[in-house]
């Protein structure tokens, strides 16, 4: 824009006429005729006009050439300057993208003068330091909570066993002890669920190895065969494939599959059915669990991945339910860079689809 303004001003200034006073000369001895004098004047004026036009054209051409050269020079120099200015920002962006929950100890440590870019890098380093401290504290909690919270539960169970084992224990004491033991089991399961949920949400995958979803699903169904028979459920597991294997944490994936199967059994209707299958396509392995049951609202189903979220009362009647099952499934799926889909079946019941990447080269979320 500055070059265009300069070009316009140059042409405006070049178009102005400059008045020059001719020197006074003594008239010649012989006077020329008036017609000859006028003809000479017209000729001189024509030559002067041609010279001015040529000068203006030459000035315009030179200005255009100078403008073109300066445009190229400006683009090149602007690119070089912008590259030098933005190079630290690119470095900061690339380094920040490589930092995840597993390497929060790394810092950008951008060298250079104390300018805005340096301030930005130092601010990000301070943020990473605070995040590292926060993650470390939460992981210490996950590591210590199991022992600290289960010790009182074990003490209560031991006290109950001692009270019941006494020779003169009354029937009322035994009944109360059994009821108390049932509640302790529920608290223990709730505690286990919270610990697994915390571990999955913090992406603590220290035991990654190839895992077969088919084997996990078969083991979960076999372990719950009695529960399936008690509710007279029809099981369809003919579509479990041997090729359904992924790379992940066996402990967390087993917990994920167990929670999905438990949810399918506990929240199913008597005499209903369960279908468990695996799908393998385009580098993704999916576990599909479908159940019969009442017609559900999809809006309510979408909230089941939040902790302690339940549907209507017919899905909360079991004493085993804690409202954490699908929350744990969602957290473990996210930790393995997967996707959990919950669909209310039009005919009633629920369809759960867990899609997980097969490859071990996963980018942390």
Short mmCIF file of the C-alpha atoms (twelve columns), coordinates in Angstrom:
data_MODEL
# 
_entry.id   MODEL 
# 
loop_
_atom_site.group_PDB 
_atom_site.id 
_atom_site.type_symbol 
_atom_site.label_atom_id 
_atom_site.label_alt_id 
_atom_site.label_comp_id 
_atom_site.label_asym_id 
_atom_site.label_seq_id 
_atom_site.Cartn_x 
_atom_site.Cartn_y 
_atom_site.Cartn_z 
_atom_site.pdbx_PDB_model_num 
ATOM 1   C CA . UNK A 1   0.000   0.000   0.000   1 
ATOM 2   C CA . UNK A 2   2.875   2.361   0.714   1 
ATOM 3   C CA . UNK A 3   4.310   1.600   -2.727  1 
ATOM 4   C CA . UNK A 4   0.968   2.335   -4.426  1 
ATOM 5   C CA . UNK A 5   0.637   5.658   -2.577  1 
ATOM 6   C CA . UNK A 6   4.232   6.514   -3.540  1 
ATOM 7   C CA . UNK A 7   3.453   5.708   -7.180  1 
ATOM 8   C CA . UNK A 8   0.356   7.956   -7.205  1 
ATOM 9   C CA . UNK A 9   2.212   10.855  -5.625  1 
ATOM 10  C CA . UNK A 10  5.089   10.461  -8.085  1 
ATOM 11  C CA . UNK A 11  2.741   10.682  -11.058 1 
ATOM 12  C CA . UNK A 12  0.860   13.629  -9.621  1 
ATOM 13  C CA . UNK A 13  4.076   15.524  -9.036  1 
ATOM 14  C CA . UNK A 14  5.429   14.549  -12.420 1 
ATOM 15  C CA . UNK A 15  2.294   15.869  -14.113 1 
ATOM 16  C CA . UNK A 16  2.737   19.418  -12.827 1 
ATOM 17  C CA . UNK A 17  3.989   21.987  -15.312 1 
ATOM 18  C CA . UNK A 18  7.055   23.977  -14.419 1 
ATOM 19  C CA . UNK A 19  7.127   27.586  -15.646 1 
ATOM 20  C CA . UNK A 20  10.511  28.795  -16.749 1 
ATOM 21  C CA . UNK A 21  11.197  32.420  -17.720 1 
ATOM 22  C CA . UNK A 22  13.151  32.673  -20.920 1 
ATOM 23  C CA . UNK A 23  16.039  35.116  -20.954 1 
ATOM 24  C CA . UNK A 24  15.404  38.454  -22.659 1 
ATOM 25  C CA . UNK A 25  17.294  38.900  -25.836 1 
ATOM 26  C CA . UNK A 26  17.747  41.939  -28.035 1 
ATOM 27  C CA . UNK A 27  15.588  41.829  -31.116 1 
ATOM 28  C CA . UNK A 28  17.460  40.875  -34.279 1 
ATOM 29  C CA . UNK A 29  18.290  43.364  -36.887 1 
ATOM 30  C CA . UNK A 30  15.858  41.888  -39.304 1 
ATOM 31  C CA . UNK A 31  12.337  41.212  -38.027 1 
ATOM 32  C CA . UNK A 32  10.833  37.917  -39.094 1 
ATOM 33  C CA . UNK A 33  7.353   37.861  -40.230 1 
ATOM 34  C CA . UNK A 34  4.596   37.152  -37.703 1 
ATOM 35  C CA . UNK A 35  3.579   33.897  -39.390 1 
ATOM 36  C CA . UNK A 36  7.105   32.517  -39.288 1 
ATOM 37  C CA . UNK A 37  7.411   33.421  -35.649 1 
ATOM 38  C CA . UNK A 38  4.124   31.707  -34.763 1 
ATOM 39  C CA . UNK A 39  5.110   28.577  -36.656 1 
ATOM 40  C CA . UNK A 40  8.383   28.425  -34.796 1 
ATOM 41  C CA . UNK A 41  6.585   28.841  -31.474 1 
ATOM 42  C CA . UNK A 42  4.179   26.010  -32.269 1 
ATOM 43  C CA . UNK A 43  7.036   23.730  -33.196 1 
ATOM 44  C CA . UNK A 44  8.865   24.456  -29.993 1 
ATOM 45  C CA . UNK A 45  5.702   23.820  -27.978 1 
ATOM 46  C CA . UNK A 46  5.152   20.466  -29.728 1 
ATOM 47  C CA . UNK A 47  8.719   19.387  -29.011 1 
ATOM 48  C CA . UNK A 48  8.360   20.418  -25.395 1 
ATOM 49  C CA . UNK A 49  5.123   18.445  -25.045 1 
ATOM 50  C CA . UNK A 50  6.748   15.338  -26.545 1 
ATOM 51  C CA . UNK A 51  9.661   15.686  -24.142 1 
ATOM 52  C CA . UNK A 52  7.332   15.998  -21.172 1 
ATOM 53  C CA . UNK A 53  5.317   12.982  -22.284 1 
ATOM 54  C CA . UNK A 54  8.479   10.943  -22.753 1 
ATOM 55  C CA . UNK A 55  9.721   11.998  -19.361 1 
ATOM 56  C CA . UNK A 56  6.405   11.113  -17.701 1 
ATOM 57  C CA . UNK A 57  6.349   7.710   -19.444 1 
ATOM 58  C CA . UNK A 58  9.921   7.025   -18.399 1 
ATOM 59  C CA . UNK A 59  9.149   8.054   -14.827 1 
ATOM 60  C CA . UNK A 60  6.028   5.838   -14.754 1 
ATOM 61  C CA . UNK A 61  7.921   2.832   -16.123 1 
ATOM 62  C CA . UNK A 62  10.722  3.327   -13.632 1 
ATOM 63  C CA . UNK A 63  8.246   3.652   -10.777 1 
ATOM 64  C CA . UNK A 64  6.450   0.421   -11.805 1 
ATOM 65  C CA . UNK A 65  9.727   -1.453  -12.030 1 
ATOM 66  C CA . UNK A 66  10.787  -0.105  -8.647  1 
ATOM 67  C CA . UNK A 67  7.418   -1.077  -7.179  1 
ATOM 68  C CA . UNK A 68  7.661   -4.640  -8.541  1 
ATOM 69  C CA . UNK A 69  11.186  -5.026  -7.203  1 
ATOM 70  C CA . UNK A 70  10.175  -3.684  -3.804  1 
ATOM 71  C CA . UNK A 71  7.157   -6.024  -3.646  1 
ATOM 72  C CA . UNK A 72  9.407   -9.034  -4.197  1 
ATOM 73  C CA . UNK A 73  11.986  -7.733  -1.758  1 
ATOM 74  C CA . UNK A 74  9.295   -6.957  0.820   1 
ATOM 75  C CA . UNK A 75  7.755   -10.441 0.545   1 
ATOM 76  C CA . UNK A 76  11.133  -12.142 0.868   1 
ATOM 77  C CA . UNK A 77  12.305  -9.974  3.743   1 
ATOM 78  C CA . UNK A 78  8.905   -10.184 5.434   1 
ATOM 79  C CA . UNK A 79  8.978   -13.978 5.206   1 
ATOM 80  C CA . UNK A 80  12.479  -14.129 6.638   1 
ATOM 81  C CA . UNK A 81  11.627  -11.770 9.488   1 
ATOM 82  C CA . UNK A 82  8.321   -13.521 10.226  1 
ATOM 83  C CA . UNK A 83  10.055  -16.896 10.198  1 
ATOM 84  C CA . UNK A 84  12.670  -15.715 12.670  1 
ATOM 85  C CA . UNK A 85  9.999   -14.202 14.898  1 
ATOM 86  C CA . UNK A 86  7.655   -17.225 14.757  1 
ATOM 87  C CA . UNK A 87  10.348  -19.928 15.014  1 
ATOM 88  C CA . UNK A 88  10.274  -19.920 18.848  1 
ATOM 89  C CA . UNK A 89  6.482   -20.175 18.753  1 
ATOM 90  C CA . UNK A 90  6.693   -23.208 16.451  1 
ATOM 91  C CA . UNK A 91  9.204   -24.762 18.829  1 
ATOM 92  C CA . UNK A 92  6.908   -24.104 21.780  1 
ATOM 93  C CA . UNK A 93  3.902   -25.560 19.917  1 
ATOM 94  C CA . UNK A 94  5.744   -28.724 18.874  1 
ATOM 95  C CA . UNK A 95  7.187   -29.293 22.340  1 
ATOM 96  C CA . UNK A 96  3.831   -28.698 24.036  1 
ATOM 97  C CA . UNK A 97  2.072   -31.211 21.774  1 
ATOM 98  C CA . UNK A 98  4.590   -33.900 22.751  1 
ATOM 99  C CA . UNK A 99  3.979   -33.424 26.472  1 
ATOM 100 C CA . UNK A 100 1.364   -35.730 27.991  1 
ATOM 101 C CA . UNK A 101 0.496   -37.067 31.428  1 
ATOM 102 C CA . UNK A 102 3.418   -39.479 31.194  1 
ATOM 103 C CA . UNK A 103 6.160   -36.860 30.621  1 
ATOM 104 C CA . UNK A 104 4.994   -33.803 32.519  1 
ATOM 105 C CA . UNK A 105 8.523   -33.521 33.934  1 
ATOM 106 C CA . UNK A 106 9.758   -32.151 30.606  1 
ATOM 107 C CA . UNK A 107 10.071  -28.383 30.171  1 
ATOM 108 C CA . UNK A 108 10.282  -26.098 27.145  1 
ATOM 109 C CA . UNK A 109 13.268  -24.125 28.478  1 
ATOM 110 C CA . UNK A 110 13.258  -21.722 25.523  1 
ATOM 111 C CA . UNK A 111 16.475  -19.650 25.419  1 
ATOM 112 C CA . UNK A 112 16.646  -16.062 24.270  1 
ATOM 113 C CA . UNK A 113 16.098  -12.501 25.472  1 
ATOM 114 C CA . UNK A 114 13.382  -11.582 27.941  1 
ATOM 115 C CA . UNK A 115 10.642  -10.809 25.407  1 
ATOM 116 C CA . UNK A 116 7.007   -11.824 24.949  1 
ATOM 117 C CA . UNK A 117 7.922   -15.258 23.508  1 
ATOM 118 C CA . UNK A 118 10.224  -15.981 26.444  1 
ATOM 119 C CA . UNK A 119 7.475   -14.943 28.869  1 
ATOM 120 C CA . UNK A 120 5.023   -17.273 27.118  1 
ATOM 121 C CA . UNK A 121 7.441   -20.229 27.328  1 
ATOM 122 C CA . UNK A 122 8.157   -19.558 31.000  1 
ATOM 123 C CA . UNK A 123 4.427   -19.362 31.713  1 
ATOM 124 C CA . UNK A 124 3.855   -22.733 30.028  1 
ATOM 125 C CA . UNK A 125 6.750   -24.217 32.037  1 
ATOM 126 C CA . UNK A 126 5.160   -22.950 35.253  1 
ATOM 127 C CA . UNK A 127 1.836   -24.463 34.199  1 
ATOM 128 C CA . UNK A 128 3.482   -27.813 33.467  1 
ATOM 129 C CA . UNK A 129 5.157   -27.736 36.866  1 
ATOM 130 C CA . UNK A 130 1.813   -27.202 38.607  1 
ATOM 131 C CA . UNK A 131 0.192   -29.944 36.523  1 
ATOM 132 C CA . UNK A 132 3.025   -32.343 37.350  1 
ATOM 133 C CA . UNK A 133 2.566   -31.693 41.060  1 
ATOM 134 C CA . UNK A 134 -1.192  -32.168 40.759  1 
ATOM 135 C CA . UNK A 135 -0.885  -35.421 38.807  1 
ATOM 136 C CA . UNK A 136 1.729   -36.734 41.223  1 
ATOM 137 C CA . UNK A 137 -0.535  -36.013 44.186  1 
ATOM 138 C CA . UNK A 138 -3.504  -37.718 42.546  1 
ATOM 139 C CA . UNK A 139 -1.452  -40.758 41.603  1 
ATOM 140 C CA . UNK A 140 -0.170  -41.026 45.153  1 
ATOM 141 C CA . UNK A 141 -3.767  -40.966 46.297  1 
ATOM 142 C CA . UNK A 142 -4.693  -43.758 43.878  1 
ATOM 143 C CA . UNK A 143 -1.726  -45.805 45.072  1 
ATOM 144 C CA . UNK A 144 -2.398  -45.294 48.801  1 
ATOM 145 C CA . UNK A 145 -6.193  -45.189 48.942  1 
ATOM 146 C CA . UNK A 146 -6.616  -48.928 48.415  1 
ATOM 147 C CA . UNK A 147 -4.569  -49.850 51.482  1 
ATOM 148 C CA . UNK A 148 -5.757  -46.996 53.682  1 
ATOM 149 C CA . UNK A 149 -9.471  -47.523 52.965  1 
ATOM 150 C CA . UNK A 150 -9.548  -51.312 52.826  1 
ATOM 151 C CA . UNK A 151 -7.839  -51.767 56.174  1 
ATOM 152 C CA . UNK A 152 -10.912 -50.571 58.158  1 
ATOM 153 C CA . UNK A 153 -13.145 -52.788 56.022  1 
ATOM 154 C CA . UNK A 154 -10.973 -55.807 56.745  1 
ATOM 155 C CA . UNK A 155 -11.053 -54.967 60.459  1 
ATOM 156 C CA . UNK A 156 -14.849 -54.759 60.418  1 
ATOM 157 C CA . UNK A 157 -15.105 -58.120 58.667  1 
ATOM 158 C CA . UNK A 158 -12.763 -59.710 61.183  1 
ATOM 159 C CA . UNK A 159 -14.822 -58.283 64.058  1 
ATOM 160 C CA . UNK A 160 -18.001 -59.668 62.527  1 
ATOM 161 C CA . UNK A 161 -16.461 -63.092 62.069  1 
ATOM 162 C CA . UNK A 162 -15.333 -63.109 65.698  1 
ATOM 163 C CA . UNK A 163 -18.777 -62.072 66.907  1 
ATOM 164 C CA . UNK A 164 -20.560 -64.692 64.825  1 
ATOM 165 C CA . UNK A 165 -18.071 -67.431 65.774  1 
ATOM 166 C CA . UNK A 166 -18.885 -67.115 69.486  1 
ATOM 167 C CA . UNK A 167 -20.732 -70.169 70.854  1 
ATOM 168 C CA . UNK A 168 -23.503 -68.071 72.414  1 
ATOM 169 C CA . UNK A 169 -24.129 -65.823 69.407  1 
ATOM 170 C CA . UNK A 170 -27.823 -65.119 69.113  1 
ATOM 171 C CA . UNK A 171 -29.856 -65.420 65.954  1 
ATOM 172 C CA . UNK A 172 -30.359 -61.650 65.934  1 
ATOM 173 C CA . UNK A 173 -26.608 -61.103 66.085  1 
ATOM 174 C CA . UNK A 174 -26.003 -63.504 63.207  1 
ATOM 175 C CA . UNK A 175 -28.712 -61.847 61.083  1 
ATOM 176 C CA . UNK A 176 -27.335 -58.391 61.820  1 
ATOM 177 C CA . UNK A 177 -23.802 -59.565 61.045  1 
ATOM 178 C CA . UNK A 178 -24.864 -61.021 57.690  1 
ATOM 179 C CA . UNK A 179 -26.636 -57.792 56.773  1 
ATOM 180 C CA . UNK A 180 -23.624 -55.773 57.847  1 
ATOM 181 C CA . UNK A 181 -21.317 -58.044 55.845  1 
ATOM 182 C CA . UNK A 182 -23.497 -57.505 52.758  1 
ATOM 183 C CA . UNK A 183 -23.164 -53.740 53.156  1 
ATOM 184 C CA . UNK A 184 -19.414 -54.093 53.608  1 
ATOM 185 C CA . UNK A 185 -19.259 -56.030 50.342  1 
ATOM 186 C CA . UNK A 186 -21.099 -53.208 48.601  1 
ATOM 187 C CA . UNK A 187 -18.706 -50.628 50.046  1 
ATOM 188 C CA . UNK A 188 -15.766 -52.793 48.975  1 
ATOM 189 C CA . UNK A 189 -17.093 -53.009 45.422  1 
ATOM 190 C CA . UNK A 190 -17.743 -49.274 45.383  1 
ATOM 191 C CA . UNK A 191 -14.201 -48.616 46.598  1 
ATOM 192 C CA . UNK A 192 -12.768 -50.945 43.977  1 
ATOM 193 C CA . UNK A 193 -14.804 -49.166 41.303  1 
ATOM 194 C CA . UNK A 194 -13.613 -45.731 42.412  1 
ATOM 195 C CA . UNK A 195 -9.980  -46.836 42.406  1 
ATOM 196 C CA . UNK A 196 -10.276 -48.360 38.938  1 
ATOM 197 C CA . UNK A 197 -12.055 -45.227 37.704  1 
ATOM 198 C CA . UNK A 198 -9.305  -42.991 39.119  1 
ATOM 199 C CA . UNK A 199 -6.577  -45.145 37.605  1 
ATOM 200 C CA . UNK A 200 -8.246  -45.204 34.182  1 
ATOM 201 C CA . UNK A 201 -8.901  -41.463 34.165  1 
ATOM 202 C CA . UNK A 202 -5.202  -40.779 34.807  1 
ATOM 203 C CA . UNK A 203 -4.049  -43.033 31.940  1 
ATOM 204 C CA . UNK A 204 -1.866  -45.199 34.178  1 
ATOM 205 C CA . UNK A 205 -1.154  -47.990 31.668  1 
ATOM 206 C CA . UNK A 206 2.008   -49.555 32.992  1 
ATOM 207 C CA . UNK A 207 1.189   -53.121 31.910  1 
ATOM 208 C CA . UNK A 208 0.409   -52.731 28.205  1 
ATOM 209 C CA . UNK A 209 0.528   -55.984 26.252  1 
ATOM 210 C CA . UNK A 210 -1.461  -57.717 23.458  1 
ATOM 211 C CA . UNK A 211 -4.914  -58.635 24.787  1 
ATOM 212 C CA . UNK A 212 -7.668  -60.732 23.193  1 
ATOM 213 C CA . UNK A 213 -11.159 -59.282 23.646  1 
ATOM 214 C CA . UNK A 214 -12.614 -62.681 22.812  1 
ATOM 215 C CA . UNK A 215 -10.789 -64.334 25.712  1 
ATOM 216 C CA . UNK A 216 -11.787 -61.532 28.099  1 
ATOM 217 C CA . UNK A 217 -15.450 -61.766 27.068  1 
ATOM 218 C CA . UNK A 218 -15.476 -65.583 27.263  1 
ATOM 219 C CA . UNK A 219 -13.867 -65.511 30.718  1 
ATOM 220 C CA . UNK A 220 -16.373 -62.931 31.965  1 
ATOM 221 C CA . UNK A 221 -19.338 -64.951 30.647  1 
ATOM 222 C CA . UNK A 222 -18.002 -68.190 32.103  1 
ATOM 223 C CA . UNK A 223 -17.488 -66.606 35.529  1 
ATOM 224 C CA . UNK A 224 -21.074 -65.333 35.481  1 
ATOM 225 C CA . UNK A 225 -22.758 -68.457 34.143  1 
ATOM 226 C CA . UNK A 226 -24.594 -68.962 37.443  1 
ATOM 227 C CA . UNK A 227 -25.992 -65.426 37.400  1 
ATOM 228 C CA . UNK A 228 -27.100 -65.868 33.788  1 
ATOM 229 C CA . UNK A 229 -28.858 -69.114 34.669  1 
ATOM 230 C CA . UNK A 230 -30.561 -67.581 37.734  1 
ATOM 231 C CA . UNK A 231 -32.250 -64.960 35.519  1 
ATOM 232 C CA . UNK A 232 -32.948 -67.507 32.771  1 
ATOM 233 C CA . UNK A 233 -31.158 -65.406 30.187  1 
ATOM 234 C CA . UNK A 234 -30.462 -66.646 26.664  1 
ATOM 235 C CA . UNK A 235 -26.816 -66.079 25.697  1 
ATOM 236 C CA . UNK A 236 -25.627 -65.570 22.114  1 
ATOM 237 C CA . UNK A 237 -21.825 -65.467 21.914  1 
ATOM 238 C CA . UNK A 238 -21.297 -67.133 18.556  1 
ATOM 239 C CA . UNK A 239 -19.779 -64.017 16.967  1 
ATOM 240 C CA . UNK A 240 -16.752 -63.760 19.256  1 
ATOM 241 C CA . UNK A 241 -13.713 -63.792 16.932  1 
ATOM 242 C CA . UNK A 242 -10.166 -64.880 17.668  1 
ATOM 243 C CA . UNK A 243 -8.796  -61.951 15.629  1 
ATOM 244 C CA . UNK A 244 -10.215 -59.400 18.096  1 
ATOM 245 C CA . UNK A 245 -6.966  -58.527 19.864  1 
ATOM 246 C CA . UNK A 246 -5.612  -55.105 20.814  1 
ATOM 247 C CA . UNK A 247 -2.655  -53.600 22.689  1 
ATOM 248 C CA . UNK A 248 -3.493  -52.342 26.154  1 
ATOM 249 C CA . UNK A 249 -3.651  -52.999 29.885  1 
ATOM 250 C CA . UNK A 250 -4.998  -56.521 30.593  1 
ATOM 251 C CA . UNK A 251 -6.147  -55.510 34.080  1 
ATOM 252 C CA . UNK A 252 -8.123  -52.465 32.949  1 
ATOM 253 C CA . UNK A 253 -9.507  -54.147 29.836  1 
ATOM 254 C CA . UNK A 254 -10.670 -57.140 31.883  1 
ATOM 255 C CA . UNK A 255 -12.367 -54.735 34.291  1 
ATOM 256 C CA . UNK A 256 -13.997 -52.961 31.346  1 
ATOM 257 C CA . UNK A 257 -15.397 -56.188 29.886  1 
ATOM 258 C CA . UNK A 258 -16.526 -57.424 33.322  1 
ATOM 259 C CA . UNK A 259 -18.453 -54.205 33.943  1 
ATOM 260 C CA . UNK A 260 -20.183 -54.377 30.560  1 
ATOM 261 C CA . UNK A 261 -21.198 -58.018 31.118  1 
ATOM 262 C CA . UNK A 262 -22.323 -57.284 34.689  1 
ATOM 263 C CA . UNK A 263 -24.415 -54.382 33.416  1 
ATOM 264 C CA . UNK A 264 -25.986 -56.644 30.773  1 
ATOM 265 C CA . UNK A 265 -26.920 -59.248 33.392  1 
ATOM 266 C CA . UNK A 266 -27.955 -57.095 36.346  1 
ATOM 267 C CA . UNK A 267 -30.113 -54.657 34.378  1 
ATOM 268 C CA . UNK A 268 -31.739 -57.295 32.197  1 
ATOM 269 C CA . UNK A 269 -35.219 -58.729 32.585  1 
ATOM 270 C CA . UNK A 270 -35.911 -62.289 33.683  1 
ATOM 271 C CA . UNK A 271 -36.104 -64.581 30.677  1 
ATOM 272 C CA . UNK A 272 -34.382 -62.032 28.443  1 
ATOM 273 C CA . UNK A 273 -31.343 -62.412 26.219  1 
ATOM 274 C CA . UNK A 274 -27.768 -61.187 25.862  1 
ATOM 275 C CA . UNK A 275 -25.742 -60.993 22.669  1 
ATOM 276 C CA . UNK A 276 -21.957 -60.576 22.873  1 
ATOM 277 C CA . UNK A 277 -19.885 -60.177 19.699  1 
ATOM 278 C CA . UNK A 278 -16.633 -58.721 18.425  1 
ATOM 279 C CA . UNK A 279 -16.026 -56.861 15.172  1 
ATOM 280 C CA . UNK A 280 -12.725 -56.231 13.426  1 
ATOM 281 C CA . UNK A 281 -12.332 -53.774 10.552  1 
ATOM 282 C CA . UNK A 282 -10.018 -50.983 9.380   1 
ATOM 283 C CA . UNK A 283 -7.540  -51.435 12.225  1 
ATOM 284 C CA . UNK A 284 -10.253 -51.097 14.887  1 
ATOM 285 C CA . UNK A 285 -11.622 -53.816 17.162  1 
ATOM 286 C CA . UNK A 286 -15.103 -53.445 18.641  1 
ATOM 287 C CA . UNK A 287 -16.866 -55.267 21.468  1 
ATOM 288 C CA . UNK A 288 -20.657 -55.249 21.038  1 
ATOM 289 C CA . UNK A 289 -23.000 -56.186 23.908  1 
ATOM 290 C CA . UNK A 290 -26.763 -56.080 23.347  1 
ATOM 291 C CA . UNK A 291 -29.460 -56.826 25.903  1 
ATOM 292 C CA . UNK A 292 -33.211 -57.082 26.106  1 
ATOM 293 C CA . UNK A 293 -35.282 -55.015 28.492  1 
ATOM 294 C CA . UNK A 294 -37.605 -52.057 28.707  1 
ATOM 295 C CA . UNK A 295 -37.630 -49.250 26.180  1 
ATOM 296 C CA . UNK A 296 -35.159 -46.587 27.335  1 
ATOM 297 C CA . UNK A 297 -34.848 -42.871 26.683  1 
ATOM 298 C CA . UNK A 298 -31.716 -42.084 24.641  1 
ATOM 299 C CA . UNK A 299 -31.279 -38.799 26.515  1 
ATOM 300 C CA . UNK A 300 -31.022 -40.684 29.800  1 
ATOM 301 C CA . UNK A 301 -28.802 -43.344 28.249  1 
ATOM 302 C CA . UNK A 302 -26.279 -40.690 27.186  1 
ATOM 303 C CA . UNK A 303 -25.807 -39.720 30.855  1 
ATOM 304 C CA . UNK A 304 -24.893 -43.227 31.999  1 
ATOM 305 C CA . UNK A 305 -21.183 -42.613 31.425  1 
ATOM 306 C CA . UNK A 306 -21.160 -40.087 34.279  1 
ATOM 307 C CA . UNK A 307 -20.406 -41.420 37.789  1 
ATOM 308 C CA . UNK A 308 -23.455 -42.401 39.881  1 
ATOM 309 C CA . UNK A 309 -25.871 -41.726 37.019  1 
ATOM 310 C CA . UNK A 310 -28.734 -44.195 36.769  1 
ATOM 311 C CA . UNK A 311 -31.888 -44.556 34.748  1 
ATOM 312 C CA . UNK A 312 -35.353 -45.224 36.073  1 
ATOM 313 C CA . UNK A 313 -35.989 -47.370 39.121  1 
ATOM 314 C CA . UNK A 314 -36.212 -50.674 37.238  1 
ATOM 315 C CA . UNK A 315 -32.511 -50.350 36.472  1 
ATOM 316 C CA . UNK A 316 -31.507 -49.615 40.065  1 
ATOM 317 C CA . UNK A 317 -33.267 -52.402 41.892  1 
ATOM 318 C CA . UNK A 318 -30.200 -54.573 42.214  1 
ATOM 319 C CA . UNK A 319 -28.158 -54.346 45.360  1 
ATOM 320 C CA . UNK A 320 -25.011 -54.811 43.269  1 
ATOM 321 C CA . UNK A 321 -25.424 -51.595 41.317  1 
ATOM 322 C CA . UNK A 322 -23.303 -48.624 42.344  1 
ATOM 323 C CA . UNK A 323 -23.726 -46.321 39.347  1 
ATOM 324 C CA . UNK A 324 -20.055 -46.637 38.378  1 
ATOM 325 C CA . UNK A 325 -20.112 -49.521 35.883  1 
ATOM 326 C CA . UNK A 326 -20.410 -47.607 32.621  1 
ATOM 327 C CA . UNK A 327 -18.374 -44.709 34.040  1 
ATOM 328 C CA . UNK A 328 -15.491 -47.128 34.511  1 
ATOM 329 C CA . UNK A 329 -16.035 -48.513 31.009  1 
ATOM 330 C CA . UNK A 330 -15.945 -44.987 29.541  1 
ATOM 331 C CA . UNK A 331 -12.777 -44.064 31.460  1 
ATOM 332 C CA . UNK A 332 -10.932 -47.241 30.439  1 
ATOM 333 C CA . UNK A 333 -12.039 -46.758 26.833  1 
ATOM 334 C CA . UNK A 334 -10.722 -43.189 26.836  1 
ATOM 335 C CA . UNK A 335 -7.443  -44.341 28.400  1 
ATOM 336 C CA . UNK A 336 -6.996  -46.712 25.437  1 
ATOM 337 C CA . UNK A 337 -7.931  -43.971 22.909  1 
ATOM 338 C CA . UNK A 338 -11.175 -45.741 22.094  1 
ATOM 339 C CA . UNK A 339 -14.813 -44.802 21.736  1 
ATOM 340 C CA . UNK A 340 -17.854 -45.878 23.769  1 
ATOM 341 C CA . UNK A 341 -21.307 -45.738 22.190  1 
ATOM 342 C CA . UNK A 342 -24.558 -46.386 24.056  1 
ATOM 343 C CA . UNK A 343 -27.739 -46.848 22.041  1 
ATOM 344 C CA . UNK A 344 -31.255 -47.428 23.348  1 
ATOM 345 C CA . UNK A 345 -32.718 -50.208 21.203  1 
ATOM 346 C CA . UNK A 346 -36.109 -49.338 19.668  1 
ATOM 347 C CA . UNK A 347 -37.476 -52.733 20.736  1 
ATOM 348 C CA . UNK A 348 -36.150 -52.283 24.291  1 
ATOM 349 C CA . UNK A 349 -32.844 -52.840 26.013  1 
ATOM 350 C CA . UNK A 350 -29.403 -51.402 25.434  1 
ATOM 351 C CA . UNK A 351 -26.675 -51.743 22.805  1 
ATOM 352 C CA . UNK A 352 -23.122 -51.034 23.963  1 
ATOM 353 C CA . UNK A 353 -20.324 -50.682 21.381  1 
ATOM 354 C CA . UNK A 354 -16.701 -50.259 22.515  1 
ATOM 355 C CA . UNK A 355 -14.319 -49.450 19.643  1 
ATOM 356 C CA . UNK A 356 -10.578 -49.682 20.351  1 
ATOM 357 C CA . UNK A 357 -7.544  -49.178 18.077  1 
ATOM 358 C CA . UNK A 358 -5.604  -52.344 17.332  1 
ATOM 359 C CA . UNK A 359 -2.170  -50.779 16.940  1 
ATOM 360 C CA . UNK A 360 0.103   -50.094 19.884  1 
ATOM 361 C CA . UNK A 361 1.274   -46.750 18.417  1 
ATOM 362 C CA . UNK A 362 -1.375  -44.574 19.973  1 
ATOM 363 C CA . UNK A 363 -1.232  -40.823 20.542  1 
ATOM 364 C CA . UNK A 364 -2.319  -39.844 24.096  1 
ATOM 365 C CA . UNK A 365 -5.552  -37.921 24.220  1 
# 
